CSV table of C-alpha atoms in Angstrom, one decimal:
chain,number,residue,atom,x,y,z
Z,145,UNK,CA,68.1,-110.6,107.3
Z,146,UNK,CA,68.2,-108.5,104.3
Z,147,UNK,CA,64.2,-108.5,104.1
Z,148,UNK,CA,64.0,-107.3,108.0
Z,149,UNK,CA,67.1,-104.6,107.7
Z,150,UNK,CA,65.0,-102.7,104.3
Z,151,UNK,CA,61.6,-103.5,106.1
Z,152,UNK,CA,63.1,-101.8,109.2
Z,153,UNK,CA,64.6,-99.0,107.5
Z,154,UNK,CA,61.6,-98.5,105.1
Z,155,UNK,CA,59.3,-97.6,108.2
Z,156,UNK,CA,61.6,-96.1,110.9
Z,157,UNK,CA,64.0,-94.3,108.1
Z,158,UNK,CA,61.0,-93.6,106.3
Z,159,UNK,CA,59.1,-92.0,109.5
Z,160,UNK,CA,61.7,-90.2,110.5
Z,161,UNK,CA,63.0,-88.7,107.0
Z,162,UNK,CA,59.1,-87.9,106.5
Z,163,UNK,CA,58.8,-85.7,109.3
Z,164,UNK,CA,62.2,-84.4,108.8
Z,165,UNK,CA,61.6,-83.0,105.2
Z,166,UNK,CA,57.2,-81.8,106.1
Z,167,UNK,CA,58.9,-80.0,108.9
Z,168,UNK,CA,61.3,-78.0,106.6
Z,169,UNK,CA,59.1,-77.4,104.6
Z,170,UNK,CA,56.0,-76.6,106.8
Z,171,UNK,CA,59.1,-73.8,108.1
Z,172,UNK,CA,60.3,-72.9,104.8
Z,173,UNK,CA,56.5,-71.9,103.8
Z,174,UNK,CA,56.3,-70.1,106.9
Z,175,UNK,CA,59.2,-68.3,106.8
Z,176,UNK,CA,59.6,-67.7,102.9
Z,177,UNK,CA,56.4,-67.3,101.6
Z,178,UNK,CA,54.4,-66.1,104.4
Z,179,UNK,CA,52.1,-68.7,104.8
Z,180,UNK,CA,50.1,-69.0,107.9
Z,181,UNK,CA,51.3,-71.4,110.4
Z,182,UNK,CA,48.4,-73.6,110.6
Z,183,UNK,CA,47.7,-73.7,106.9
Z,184,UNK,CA,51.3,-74.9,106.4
Z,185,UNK,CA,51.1,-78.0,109.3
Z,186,UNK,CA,47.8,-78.7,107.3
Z,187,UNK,CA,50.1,-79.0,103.9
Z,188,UNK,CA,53.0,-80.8,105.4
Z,189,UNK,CA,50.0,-83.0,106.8
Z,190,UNK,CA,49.1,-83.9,103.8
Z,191,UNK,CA,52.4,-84.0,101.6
Z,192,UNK,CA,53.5,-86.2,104.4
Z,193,UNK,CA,51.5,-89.1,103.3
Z,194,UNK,CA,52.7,-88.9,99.6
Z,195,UNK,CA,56.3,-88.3,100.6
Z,196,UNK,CA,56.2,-91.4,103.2
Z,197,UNK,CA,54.7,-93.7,100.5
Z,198,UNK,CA,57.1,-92.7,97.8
Z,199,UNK,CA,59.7,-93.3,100.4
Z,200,UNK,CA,58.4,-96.7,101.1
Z,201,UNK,CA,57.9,-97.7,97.3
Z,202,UNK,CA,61.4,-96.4,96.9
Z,203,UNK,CA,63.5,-98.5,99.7
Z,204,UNK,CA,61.8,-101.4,98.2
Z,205,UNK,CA,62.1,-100.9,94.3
Z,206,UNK,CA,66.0,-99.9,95.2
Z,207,UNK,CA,68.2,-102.6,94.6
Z,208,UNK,CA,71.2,-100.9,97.0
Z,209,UNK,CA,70.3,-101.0,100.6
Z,210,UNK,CA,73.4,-98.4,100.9
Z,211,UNK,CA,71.9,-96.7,98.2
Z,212,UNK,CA,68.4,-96.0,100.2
Z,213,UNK,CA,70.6,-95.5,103.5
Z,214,UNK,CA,72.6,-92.6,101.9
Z,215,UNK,CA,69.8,-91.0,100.7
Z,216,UNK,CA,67.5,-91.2,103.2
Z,217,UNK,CA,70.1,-90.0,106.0
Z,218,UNK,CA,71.2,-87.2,103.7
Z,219,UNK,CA,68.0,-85.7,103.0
Z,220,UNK,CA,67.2,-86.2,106.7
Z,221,UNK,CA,70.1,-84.7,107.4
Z,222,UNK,CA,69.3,-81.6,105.3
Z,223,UNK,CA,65.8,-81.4,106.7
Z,224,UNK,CA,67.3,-80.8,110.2
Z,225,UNK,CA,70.0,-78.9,109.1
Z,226,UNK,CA,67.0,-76.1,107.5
Z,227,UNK,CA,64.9,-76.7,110.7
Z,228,UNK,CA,67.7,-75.5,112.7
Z,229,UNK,CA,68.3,-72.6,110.4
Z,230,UNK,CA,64.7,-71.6,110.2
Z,231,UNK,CA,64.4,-72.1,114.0
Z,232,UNK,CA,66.7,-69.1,114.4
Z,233,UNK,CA,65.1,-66.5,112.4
Z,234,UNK,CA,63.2,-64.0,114.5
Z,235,UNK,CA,59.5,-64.7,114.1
């Protein structure tokens, strides 16, 4: 059960932190540095790979489930916290 509940968080928590933290930043790049829209979705495209397999690596090299649950809902938490900021500022 242990095996299925990391597999399961690995992928789905992984998926959705992923695309939580390459949105923020995709916005963040946008917003902060000036960057043009399409060249930062192209970035976050491509950080998103690296992030997603670190995250994967990491929720199985962890030896605390809780510990990879915390952190993944905090920093996905976080991400959608600056989305939501970011979202607000005039364009």
């Amino acid at each position: 059960m242990k095996i299925f509940a990391r597999t399961a968080l690995a992928i789905v928590g992984g998926y959705v932190g992923t695309s939580a933290i390459i949105a923020a930043l995709a916005m963040i790049a946008v917003a902060m540095v000036g960057m043009e829209r399409s060249e930062a979705a192209t970035l976050g495209a491509m950080l998103g790979f690296v992030i997603y397999l670190g995250v994967m690596i990491w929720s199985f090299a962890e030896p605390a489930l809780i510990r990879v649950t915390l952190w993944l809902g905090a920093v996905t938490a976080l991400s959608l916290t600056l989305i939501l900021l970011f979202s607000r500022l005039p364009s």
